[in-house]
CSV table of C-alpha atoms in Angstrom, one decimal:
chain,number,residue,atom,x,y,z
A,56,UNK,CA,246.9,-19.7,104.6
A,57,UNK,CA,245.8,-22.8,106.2
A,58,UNK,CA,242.9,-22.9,108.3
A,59,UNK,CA,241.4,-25.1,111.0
A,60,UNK,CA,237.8,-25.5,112.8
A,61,UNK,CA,237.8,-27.4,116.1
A,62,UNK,CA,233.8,-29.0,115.5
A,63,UNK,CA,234.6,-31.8,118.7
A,64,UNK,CA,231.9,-30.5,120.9
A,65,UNK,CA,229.2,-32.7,122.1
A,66,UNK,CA,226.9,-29.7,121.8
A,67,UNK,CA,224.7,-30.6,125.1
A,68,UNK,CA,223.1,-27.5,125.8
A,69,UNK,CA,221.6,-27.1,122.1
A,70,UNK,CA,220.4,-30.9,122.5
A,71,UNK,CA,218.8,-30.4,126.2
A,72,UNK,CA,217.3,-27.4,124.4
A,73,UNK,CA,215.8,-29.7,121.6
A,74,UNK,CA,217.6,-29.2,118.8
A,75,UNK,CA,218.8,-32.6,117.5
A,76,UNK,CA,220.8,-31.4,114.4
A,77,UNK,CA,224.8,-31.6,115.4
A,78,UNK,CA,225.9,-27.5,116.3
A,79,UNK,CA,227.8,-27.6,113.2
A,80,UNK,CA,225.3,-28.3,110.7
A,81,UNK,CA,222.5,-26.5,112.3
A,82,UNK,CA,221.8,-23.4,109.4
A,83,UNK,CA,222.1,-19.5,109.6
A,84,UNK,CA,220.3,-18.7,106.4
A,85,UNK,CA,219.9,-22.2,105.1
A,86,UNK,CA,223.4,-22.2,105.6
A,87,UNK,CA,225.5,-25.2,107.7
A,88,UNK,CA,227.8,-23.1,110.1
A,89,UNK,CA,230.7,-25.6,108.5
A,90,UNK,CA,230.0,-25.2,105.7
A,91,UNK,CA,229.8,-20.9,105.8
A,92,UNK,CA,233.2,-21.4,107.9
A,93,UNK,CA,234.6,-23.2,104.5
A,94,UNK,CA,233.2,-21.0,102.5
A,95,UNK,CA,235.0,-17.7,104.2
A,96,UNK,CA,238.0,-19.4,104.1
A,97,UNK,CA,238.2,-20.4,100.4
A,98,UNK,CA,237.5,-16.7,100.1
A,99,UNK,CA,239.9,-16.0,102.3
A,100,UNK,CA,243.2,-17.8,100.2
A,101,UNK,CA,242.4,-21.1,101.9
A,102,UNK,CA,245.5,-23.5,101.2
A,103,UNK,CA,244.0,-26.2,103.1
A,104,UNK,CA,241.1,-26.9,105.4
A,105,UNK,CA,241.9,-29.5,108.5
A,106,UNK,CA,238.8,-30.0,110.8
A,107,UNK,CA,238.2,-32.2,113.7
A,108,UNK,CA,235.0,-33.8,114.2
A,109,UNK,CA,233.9,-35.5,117.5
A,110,UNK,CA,233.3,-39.0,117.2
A,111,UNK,CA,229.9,-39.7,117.9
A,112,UNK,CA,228.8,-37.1,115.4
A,113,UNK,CA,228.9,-39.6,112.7
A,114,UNK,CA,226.3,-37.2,110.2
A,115,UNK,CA,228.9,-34.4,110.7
A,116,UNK,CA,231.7,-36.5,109.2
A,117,UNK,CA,229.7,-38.0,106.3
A,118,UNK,CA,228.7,-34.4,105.6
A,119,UNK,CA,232.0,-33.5,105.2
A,120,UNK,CA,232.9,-36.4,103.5
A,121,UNK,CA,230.6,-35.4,100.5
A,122,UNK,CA,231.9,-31.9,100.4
A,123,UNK,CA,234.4,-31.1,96.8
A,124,UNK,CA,236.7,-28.4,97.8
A,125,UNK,CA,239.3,-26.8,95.4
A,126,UNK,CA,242.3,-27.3,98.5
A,127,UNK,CA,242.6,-30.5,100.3
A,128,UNK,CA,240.4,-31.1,103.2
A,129,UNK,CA,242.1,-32.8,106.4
A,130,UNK,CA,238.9,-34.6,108.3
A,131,UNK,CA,239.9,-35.8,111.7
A,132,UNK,CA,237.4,-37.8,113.4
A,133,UNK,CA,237.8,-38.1,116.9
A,134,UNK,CA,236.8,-37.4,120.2
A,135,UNK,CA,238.8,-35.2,122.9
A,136,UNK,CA,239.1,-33.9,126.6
A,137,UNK,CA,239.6,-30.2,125.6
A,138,UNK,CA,239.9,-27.7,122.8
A,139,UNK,CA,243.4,-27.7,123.6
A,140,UNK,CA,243.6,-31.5,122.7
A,141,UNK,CA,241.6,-30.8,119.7
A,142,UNK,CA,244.2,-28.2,118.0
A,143,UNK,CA,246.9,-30.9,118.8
A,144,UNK,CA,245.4,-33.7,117.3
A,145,UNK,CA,245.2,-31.1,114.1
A,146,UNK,CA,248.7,-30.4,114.2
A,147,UNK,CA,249.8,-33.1,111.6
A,148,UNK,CA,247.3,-32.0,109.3
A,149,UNK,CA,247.9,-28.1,109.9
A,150,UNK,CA,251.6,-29.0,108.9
A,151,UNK,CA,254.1,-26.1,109.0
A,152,UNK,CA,253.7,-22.9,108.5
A,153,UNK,CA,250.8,-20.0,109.6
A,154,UNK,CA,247.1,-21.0,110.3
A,155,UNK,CA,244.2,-19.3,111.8
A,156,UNK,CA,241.9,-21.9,113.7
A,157,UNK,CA,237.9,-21.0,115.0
A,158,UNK,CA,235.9,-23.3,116.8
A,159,UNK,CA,232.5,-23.9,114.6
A,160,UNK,CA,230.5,-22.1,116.9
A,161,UNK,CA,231.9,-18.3,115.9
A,162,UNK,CA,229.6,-16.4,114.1
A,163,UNK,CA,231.4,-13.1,112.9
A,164,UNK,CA,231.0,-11.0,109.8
A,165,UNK,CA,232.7,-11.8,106.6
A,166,UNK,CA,234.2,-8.7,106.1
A,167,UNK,CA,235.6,-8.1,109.7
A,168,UNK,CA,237.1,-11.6,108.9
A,169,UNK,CA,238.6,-10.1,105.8
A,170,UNK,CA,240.5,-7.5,107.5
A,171,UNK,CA,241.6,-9.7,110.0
A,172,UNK,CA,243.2,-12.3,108.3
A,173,UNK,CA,244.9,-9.9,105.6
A,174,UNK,CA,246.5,-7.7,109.5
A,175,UNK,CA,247.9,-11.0,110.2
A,176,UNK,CA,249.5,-11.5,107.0
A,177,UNK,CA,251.1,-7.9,107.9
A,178,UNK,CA,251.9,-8.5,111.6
A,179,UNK,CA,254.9,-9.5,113.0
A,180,UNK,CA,253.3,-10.8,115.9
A,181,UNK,CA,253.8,-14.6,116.7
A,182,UNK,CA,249.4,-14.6,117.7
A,183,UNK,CA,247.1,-12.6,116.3
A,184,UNK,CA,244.2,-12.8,118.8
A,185,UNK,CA,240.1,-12.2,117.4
A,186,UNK,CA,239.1,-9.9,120.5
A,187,UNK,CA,235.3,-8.2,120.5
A,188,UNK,CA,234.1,-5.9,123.4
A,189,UNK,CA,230.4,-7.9,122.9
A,190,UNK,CA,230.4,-10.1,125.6
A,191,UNK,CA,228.2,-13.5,124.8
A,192,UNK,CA,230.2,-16.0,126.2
A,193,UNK,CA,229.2,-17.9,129.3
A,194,UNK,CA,232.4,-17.9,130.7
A,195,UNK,CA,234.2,-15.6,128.9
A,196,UNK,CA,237.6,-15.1,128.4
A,197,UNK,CA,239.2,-11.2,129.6
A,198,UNK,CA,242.4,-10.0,127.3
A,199,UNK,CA,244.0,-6.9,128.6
A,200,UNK,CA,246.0,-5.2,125.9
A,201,UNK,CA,248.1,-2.2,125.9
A,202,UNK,CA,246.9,1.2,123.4
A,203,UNK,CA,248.7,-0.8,120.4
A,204,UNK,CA,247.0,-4.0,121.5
A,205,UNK,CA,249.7,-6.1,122.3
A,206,UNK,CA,248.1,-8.6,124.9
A,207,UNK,CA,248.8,-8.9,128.4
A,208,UNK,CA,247.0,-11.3,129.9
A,209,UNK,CA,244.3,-13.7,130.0
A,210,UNK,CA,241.5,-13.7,132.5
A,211,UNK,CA,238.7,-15.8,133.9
A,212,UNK,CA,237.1,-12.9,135.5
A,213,UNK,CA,236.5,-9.8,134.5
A,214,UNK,CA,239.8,-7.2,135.5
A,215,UNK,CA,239.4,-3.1,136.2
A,216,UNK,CA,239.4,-1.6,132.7
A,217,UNK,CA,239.2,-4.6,130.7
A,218,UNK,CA,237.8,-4.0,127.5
A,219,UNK,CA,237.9,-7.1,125.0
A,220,UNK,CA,237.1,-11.0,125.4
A,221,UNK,CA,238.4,-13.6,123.3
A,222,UNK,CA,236.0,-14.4,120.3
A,223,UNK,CA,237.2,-17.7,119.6
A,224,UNK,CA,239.6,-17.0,116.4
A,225,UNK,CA,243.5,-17.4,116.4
A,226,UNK,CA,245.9,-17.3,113.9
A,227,UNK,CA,249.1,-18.6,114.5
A,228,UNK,CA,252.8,-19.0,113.7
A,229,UNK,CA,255.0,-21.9,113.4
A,230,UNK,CA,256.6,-20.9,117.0
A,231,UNK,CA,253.3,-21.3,118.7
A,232,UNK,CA,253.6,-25.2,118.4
A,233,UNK,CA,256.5,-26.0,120.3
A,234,UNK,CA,254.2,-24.3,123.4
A,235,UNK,CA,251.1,-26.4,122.3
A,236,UNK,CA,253.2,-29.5,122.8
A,237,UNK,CA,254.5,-28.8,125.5
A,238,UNK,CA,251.4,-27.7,127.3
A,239,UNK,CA,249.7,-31.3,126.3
A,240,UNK,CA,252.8,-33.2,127.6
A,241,UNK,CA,252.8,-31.2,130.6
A,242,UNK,CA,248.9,-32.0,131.5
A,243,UNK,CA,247.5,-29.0,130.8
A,244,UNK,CA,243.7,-28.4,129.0
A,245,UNK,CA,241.6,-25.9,127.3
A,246,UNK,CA,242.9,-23.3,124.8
A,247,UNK,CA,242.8,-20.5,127.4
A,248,UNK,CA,245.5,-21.8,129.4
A,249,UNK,CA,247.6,-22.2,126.0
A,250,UNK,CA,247.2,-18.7,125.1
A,251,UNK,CA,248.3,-17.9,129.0
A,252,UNK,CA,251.4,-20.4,128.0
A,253,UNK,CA,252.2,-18.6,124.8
A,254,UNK,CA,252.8,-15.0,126.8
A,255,UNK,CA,254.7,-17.2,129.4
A,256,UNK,CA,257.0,-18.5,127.3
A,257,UNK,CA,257.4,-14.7,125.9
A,258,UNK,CA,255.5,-15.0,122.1
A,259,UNK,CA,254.3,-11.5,121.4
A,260,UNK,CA,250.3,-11.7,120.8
A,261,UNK,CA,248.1,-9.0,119.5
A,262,UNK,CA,244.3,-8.2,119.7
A,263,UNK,CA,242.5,-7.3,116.6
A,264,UNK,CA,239.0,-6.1,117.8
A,265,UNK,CA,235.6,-7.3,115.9
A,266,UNK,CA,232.5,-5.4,116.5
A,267,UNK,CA,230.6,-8.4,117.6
A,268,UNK,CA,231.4,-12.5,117.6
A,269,UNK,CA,228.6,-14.6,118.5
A,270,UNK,CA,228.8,-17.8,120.2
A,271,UNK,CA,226.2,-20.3,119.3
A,272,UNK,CA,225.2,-22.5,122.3
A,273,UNK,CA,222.0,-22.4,123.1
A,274,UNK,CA,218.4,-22.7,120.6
A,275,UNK,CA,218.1,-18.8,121.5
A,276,UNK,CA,221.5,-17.8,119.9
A,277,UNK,CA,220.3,-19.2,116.4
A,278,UNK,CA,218.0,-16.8,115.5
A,279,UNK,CA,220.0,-14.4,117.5
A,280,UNK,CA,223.3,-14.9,115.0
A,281,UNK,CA,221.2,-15.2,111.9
A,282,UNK,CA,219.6,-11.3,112.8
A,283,UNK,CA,223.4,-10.5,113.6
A,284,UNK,CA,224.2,-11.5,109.9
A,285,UNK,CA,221.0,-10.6,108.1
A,286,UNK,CA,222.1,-6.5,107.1
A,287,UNK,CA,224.7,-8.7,105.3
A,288,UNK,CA,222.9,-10.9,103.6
A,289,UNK,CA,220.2,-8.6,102.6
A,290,UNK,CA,223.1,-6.7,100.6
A,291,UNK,CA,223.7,-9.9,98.8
């Protein structure tokens, strides 16, 4: 499996809030949250790593930079407009074939992780979607699914019944790309409207529920996602 980690953020609201490390070195645990999102994936039959770093955060590309990983490690550092321009710029690196991609600012549990990638190895599903019905986002993203969660649509606000948000996790398949393209050459942005895309052009995406994805934005969140994850690492 290759695996990506969109870290092109300026992270603003931590550094209005007074945190001055970059979001993707700040530590859960002593931890960087790149460097945990490395370690799952190694753990989680990493082929390759590909991340994209925005380019004023020079610390977070010398940081990576020092890191020895047993699989190659694709560093692209760059700024762009969107998420959406983010995962294309990765493209090259991803190369062919399946990939889950997470922004650096998901904080799940390792195990749910697990699980997920291993039912995307099953599925048949072009998209695999991480879905959680704990909303944290500020402007979360609605998924309506069907009882087999097979997704039907994407929404800015919340629908009658809707049960899941996006959590910030996708693994994809090779016929996923051709819409990605597209979408940049047509002038589209953000990673929402791709997913809307992807069930317009008639790809079959599915929901696999987490209990609970945290999205780190503000100074609040940090202790906040390291209480979310501290049951696990007591058991370590």
């Amino acid at each position: 499996m290759k695996y990506a980690v969109i870290a092109a953020g300026e992270g603003s609201r931590l550094v209005n809030e007074g945190v001055i490390t970059p979001k993707p070195l700040v530590c859960l645990h002593g931890e960087p949250m790149i460097d945990r999102l490395i370690r799952i994936f190694l753990a989680n039959g990493a082929d390759s790593v590909s991340v994209i770093v925005n380019f004023e955060m020079q610390e977070v590309y010398e940081h990576l930079r020092r890191l020895r990983l047993p699989v190659p490690l694709h560093i692209l550092h760059k700024s762009t407009p969107s998420s959406m321009h983010s995962l294309y710029e990765l493209l090259p690196a991803i190369g062919n074939g399946r990939f889950c991609l997470t922004t650096v600012d998901t904080v799940f549990r390792e195990d749910e992780f697990a699980q997920y990638i291993r039912a995307f190895e099953r599925t048949g599903a072009d998209g695999l979607m991480a879905v959680t019905d704990y909303v944290d986002d500020e402007k979360p993203l609605y998924v309506t699914t069907d009882r087999q969660l097979s997704i039907h649509a994407f929404h800015d606000d919340a629908p009658a019944g809707a049960r899941y948000v996006s959590g910030g996790i996708y693994c994809l398949n090779d016929r996923c790309v051709p819409v990605l393209k597209a979408c940049v050459e047509a002038g589209m942005s953000k990673l929402r409207n791709y997913q809307r895309q992807l069930l317009e052009n008639g790809l079959k995406l599915c929901a696999w529920p987490f209990s609970k994805i945290i999205d780190l934005d503000h100074r609040e969140d940090i202790s906040k996602a390291e209480r979310f994850l501290k049951p696990i690492t007591d058991d370590k």
